[in-house]
PDB file of C-alpha atoms in Angstrom:
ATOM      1  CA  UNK A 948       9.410  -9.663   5.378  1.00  0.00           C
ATOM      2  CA  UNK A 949       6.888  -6.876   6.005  1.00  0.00           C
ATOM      3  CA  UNK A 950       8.525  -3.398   4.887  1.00  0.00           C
ATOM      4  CA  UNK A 951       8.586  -1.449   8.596  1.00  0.00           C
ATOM      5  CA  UNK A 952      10.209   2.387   7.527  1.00  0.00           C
ATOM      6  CA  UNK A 953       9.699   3.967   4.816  1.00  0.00           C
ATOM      7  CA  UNK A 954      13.063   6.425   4.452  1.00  0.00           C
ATOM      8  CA  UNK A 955      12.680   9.349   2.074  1.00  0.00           C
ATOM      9  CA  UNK A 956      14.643  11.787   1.233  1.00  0.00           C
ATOM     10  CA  UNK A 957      14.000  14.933  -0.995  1.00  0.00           C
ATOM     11  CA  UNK A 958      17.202  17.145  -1.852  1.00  0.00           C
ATOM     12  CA  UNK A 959      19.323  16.556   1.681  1.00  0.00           C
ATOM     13  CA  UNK A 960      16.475  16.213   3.887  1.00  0.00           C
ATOM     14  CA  UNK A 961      15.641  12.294   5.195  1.00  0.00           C
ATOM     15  CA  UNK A 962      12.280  11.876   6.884  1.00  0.00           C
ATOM     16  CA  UNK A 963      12.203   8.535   7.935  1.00  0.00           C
ATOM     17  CA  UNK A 964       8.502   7.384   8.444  1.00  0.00           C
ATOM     18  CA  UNK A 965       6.502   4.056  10.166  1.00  0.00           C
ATOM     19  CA  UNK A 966       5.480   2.165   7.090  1.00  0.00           C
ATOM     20  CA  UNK A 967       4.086  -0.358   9.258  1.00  0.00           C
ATOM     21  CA  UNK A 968       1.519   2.026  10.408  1.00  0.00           C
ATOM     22  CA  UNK A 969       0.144   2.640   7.031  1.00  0.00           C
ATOM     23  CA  UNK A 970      -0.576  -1.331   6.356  1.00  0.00           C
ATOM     24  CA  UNK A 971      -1.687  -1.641  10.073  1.00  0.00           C
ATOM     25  CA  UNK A 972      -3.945   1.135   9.880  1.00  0.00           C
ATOM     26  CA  UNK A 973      -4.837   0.272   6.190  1.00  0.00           C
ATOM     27  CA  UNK A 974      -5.947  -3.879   6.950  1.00  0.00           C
ATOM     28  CA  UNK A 975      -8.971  -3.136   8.732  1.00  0.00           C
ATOM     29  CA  UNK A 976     -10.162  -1.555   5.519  1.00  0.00           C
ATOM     30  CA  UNK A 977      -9.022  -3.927   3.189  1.00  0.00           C
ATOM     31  CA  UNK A 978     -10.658  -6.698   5.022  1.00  0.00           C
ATOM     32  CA  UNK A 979     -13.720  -4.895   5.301  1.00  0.00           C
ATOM     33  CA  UNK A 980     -13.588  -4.723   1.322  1.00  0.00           C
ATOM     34  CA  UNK A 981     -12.837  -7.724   0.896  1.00  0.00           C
ATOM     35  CA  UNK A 982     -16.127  -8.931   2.974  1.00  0.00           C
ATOM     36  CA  UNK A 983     -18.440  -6.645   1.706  1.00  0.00           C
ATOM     37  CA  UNK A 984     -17.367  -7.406  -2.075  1.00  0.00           C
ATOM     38  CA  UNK A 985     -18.174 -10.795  -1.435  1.00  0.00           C
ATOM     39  CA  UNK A 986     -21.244 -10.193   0.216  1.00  0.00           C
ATOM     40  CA  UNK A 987     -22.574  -7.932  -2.908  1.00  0.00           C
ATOM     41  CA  UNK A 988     -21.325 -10.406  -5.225  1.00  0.00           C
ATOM     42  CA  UNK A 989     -23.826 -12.661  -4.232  1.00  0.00           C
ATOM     43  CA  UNK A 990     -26.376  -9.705  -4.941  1.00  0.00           C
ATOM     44  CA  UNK A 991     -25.095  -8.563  -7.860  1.00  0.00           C
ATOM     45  CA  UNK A 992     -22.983 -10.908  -9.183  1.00  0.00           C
ATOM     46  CA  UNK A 993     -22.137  -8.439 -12.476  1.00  0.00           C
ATOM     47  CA  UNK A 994     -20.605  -5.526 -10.683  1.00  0.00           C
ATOM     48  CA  UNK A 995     -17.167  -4.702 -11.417  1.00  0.00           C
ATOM     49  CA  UNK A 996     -16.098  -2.187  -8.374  1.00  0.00           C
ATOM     50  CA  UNK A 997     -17.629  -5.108  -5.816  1.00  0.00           C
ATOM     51  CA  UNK A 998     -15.794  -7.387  -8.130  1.00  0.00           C
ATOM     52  CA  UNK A 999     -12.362  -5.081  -7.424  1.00  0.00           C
ATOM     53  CA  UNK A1000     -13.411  -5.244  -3.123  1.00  0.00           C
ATOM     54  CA  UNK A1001     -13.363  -8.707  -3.060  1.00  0.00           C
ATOM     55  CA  UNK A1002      -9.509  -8.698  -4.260  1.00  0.00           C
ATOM     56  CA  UNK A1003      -9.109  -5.908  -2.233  1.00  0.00           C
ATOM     57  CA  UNK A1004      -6.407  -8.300  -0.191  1.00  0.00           C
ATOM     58  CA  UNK A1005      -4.171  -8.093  -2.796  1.00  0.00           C
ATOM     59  CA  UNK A1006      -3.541  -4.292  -2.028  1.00  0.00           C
ATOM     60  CA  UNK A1007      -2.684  -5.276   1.550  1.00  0.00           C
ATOM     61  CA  UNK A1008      -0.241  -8.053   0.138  1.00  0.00           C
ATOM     62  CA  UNK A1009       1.542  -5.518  -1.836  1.00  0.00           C
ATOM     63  CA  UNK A1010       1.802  -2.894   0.931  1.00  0.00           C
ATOM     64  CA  UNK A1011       3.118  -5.479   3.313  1.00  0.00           C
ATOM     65  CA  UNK A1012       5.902  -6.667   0.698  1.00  0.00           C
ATOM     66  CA  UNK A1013       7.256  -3.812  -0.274  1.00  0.00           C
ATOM     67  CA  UNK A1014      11.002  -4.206   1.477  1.00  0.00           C
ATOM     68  CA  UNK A1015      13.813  -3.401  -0.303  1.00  0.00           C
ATOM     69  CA  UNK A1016      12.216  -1.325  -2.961  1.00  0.00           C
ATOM     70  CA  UNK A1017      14.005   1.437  -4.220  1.00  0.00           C
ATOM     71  CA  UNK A1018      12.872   4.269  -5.811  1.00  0.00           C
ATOM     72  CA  UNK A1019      15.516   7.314  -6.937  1.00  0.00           C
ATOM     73  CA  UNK A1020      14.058  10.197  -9.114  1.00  0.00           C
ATOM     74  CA  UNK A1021      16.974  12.684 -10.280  1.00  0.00           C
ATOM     75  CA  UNK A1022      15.912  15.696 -12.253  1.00  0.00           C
ATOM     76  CA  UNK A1023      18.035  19.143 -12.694  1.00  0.00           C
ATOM     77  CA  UNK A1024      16.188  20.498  -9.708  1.00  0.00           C
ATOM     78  CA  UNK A1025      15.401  17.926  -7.295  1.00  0.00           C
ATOM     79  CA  UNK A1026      16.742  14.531  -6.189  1.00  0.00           C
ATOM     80  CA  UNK A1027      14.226  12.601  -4.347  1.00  0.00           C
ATOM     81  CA  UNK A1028      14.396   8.812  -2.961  1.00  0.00           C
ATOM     82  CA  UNK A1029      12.083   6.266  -1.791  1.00  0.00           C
ATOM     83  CA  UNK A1030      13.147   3.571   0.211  1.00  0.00           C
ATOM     84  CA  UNK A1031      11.391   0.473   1.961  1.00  0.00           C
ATOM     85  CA  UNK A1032      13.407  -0.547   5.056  1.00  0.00           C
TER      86      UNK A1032
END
């Protein structure tokens, strides 16, 4: 299940934001790297950041499966928390 709000919350503030916009808005781009990696790779078959594009779906796997991740950071000052709903 795709992660849709991302809550966070820094001292006693919550901001809750669309995480789904972020992976909708971010596929387009992944896809295109994904394409044009493989389409170098035949080129160039030895480069590294075209070999990194062409897994570049993995990135949008991970940003799509990020519900129920929690993230709490408590220092003296500052309590901040990250939270995939």
């Amino acid at each position: 299940m795709p992660a849709c709000i991302l809550l966070l919350r820094i001292k006693k503030f919550f901001i809750p934001l669309p995480w789904f916009l972020v992976w909708c808005l971010g596929a387009p781009f992944v896809l295109l790297g994904w394409f044009v990696g493989h389409i170098w790779l035949i080129f160039d078959p030895d480069s590294y950041p075209m070999r990194a594009a062409s897994e570049s779906w993995r990135v949008l796997m991970l940003l799509m499966n990020l519900h129920g991740t929690e993230v709490k950071v408590d220092t003296g000052t500052e309590n901040i928390l990250i939270k995939f709903i």
